[in-house]
C-alpha positions in Angstrom: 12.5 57.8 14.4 16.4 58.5 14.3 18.2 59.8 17.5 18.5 63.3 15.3 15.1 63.6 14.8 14.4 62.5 18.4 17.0 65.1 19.7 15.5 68.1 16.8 11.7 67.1 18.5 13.3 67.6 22.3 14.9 70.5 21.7 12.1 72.0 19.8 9.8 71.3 22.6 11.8 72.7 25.4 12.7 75.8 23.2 9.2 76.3 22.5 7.7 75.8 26.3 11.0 78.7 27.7 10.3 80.6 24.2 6.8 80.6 25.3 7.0 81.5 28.6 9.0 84.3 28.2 6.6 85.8 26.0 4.0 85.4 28.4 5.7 87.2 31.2 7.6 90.1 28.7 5.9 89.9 25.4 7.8 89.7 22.4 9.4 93.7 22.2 10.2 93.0 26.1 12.8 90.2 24.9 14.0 92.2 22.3 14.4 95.2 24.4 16.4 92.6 27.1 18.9 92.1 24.4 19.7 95.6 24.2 20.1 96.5 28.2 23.9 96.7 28.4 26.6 95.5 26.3 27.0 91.9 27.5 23.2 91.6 26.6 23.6 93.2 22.9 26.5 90.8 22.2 24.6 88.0 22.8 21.8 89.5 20.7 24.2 90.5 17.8 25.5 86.7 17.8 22.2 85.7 17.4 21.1 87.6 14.4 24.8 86.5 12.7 23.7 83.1 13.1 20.3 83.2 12.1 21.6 85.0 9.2 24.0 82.5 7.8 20.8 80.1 9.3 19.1 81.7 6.8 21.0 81.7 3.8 22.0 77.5 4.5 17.9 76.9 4.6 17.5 79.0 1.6 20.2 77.3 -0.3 19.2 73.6 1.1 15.3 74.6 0.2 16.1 75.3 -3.4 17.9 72.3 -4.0 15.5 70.7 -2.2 12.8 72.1 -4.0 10.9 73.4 -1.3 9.8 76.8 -0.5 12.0 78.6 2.2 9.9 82.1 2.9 7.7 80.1 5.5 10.9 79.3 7.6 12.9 82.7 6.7 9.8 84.6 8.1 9.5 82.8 11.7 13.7 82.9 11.7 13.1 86.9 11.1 10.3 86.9 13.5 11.2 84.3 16.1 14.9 83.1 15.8 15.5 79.1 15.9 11.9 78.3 15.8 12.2 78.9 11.6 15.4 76.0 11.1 14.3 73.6 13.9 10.5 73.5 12.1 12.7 73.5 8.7 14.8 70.8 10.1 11.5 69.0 11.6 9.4 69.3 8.5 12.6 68.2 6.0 12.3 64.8 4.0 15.8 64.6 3.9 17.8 62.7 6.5 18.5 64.9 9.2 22.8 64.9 9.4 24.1 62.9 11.4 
């Protein structure tokens, strides 16, 4: 296993055990609702849709080329942020960069 792909697994699993946890004690409209209590909040929520957007469009670019299907990971980046590109980045066959 690469360093990369050690580092993608880490980061996945401490993203997923906060991720979790946060859900269990605000649900998922409680976090979204979080984002939106002031202005400092909302920017940080803004930036995070932008990047998950252009997320988005690299994974459905890199999927096609790939030959892989990239609705799987667009829906959980829709629905639940960098979960979708760290499991595409996981799951990938390719050498992970770097």
């Amino acid at each position: 296993m690469t360093a990369t792909r050690m580092l993608l697994v880490a980061v996945s699993l401490v993203f997923g055990a906060y991720s979790a946890w946060a859900l269990w004690h605000h649900g998922y409209l409680g976090i979204w609702r979080a984002g939106l209590t002031d202005l400092a909040a909302g920017q940080i929520l803004f930036d995070l849709v932008i990047a998950c957007g252009l997320i988005a469009l690299w994974m459905l670019r890199d999927a096609r080329d790939a030959g892989r299907r990239a609705w799987p990971y667009l829906l959980l980046t829709l629905t639940a942020g960098s979960v979708g590109p760290l499991l595409y980045l996981l799951l990938s066959r390719r050498p992970a960069p770097g």
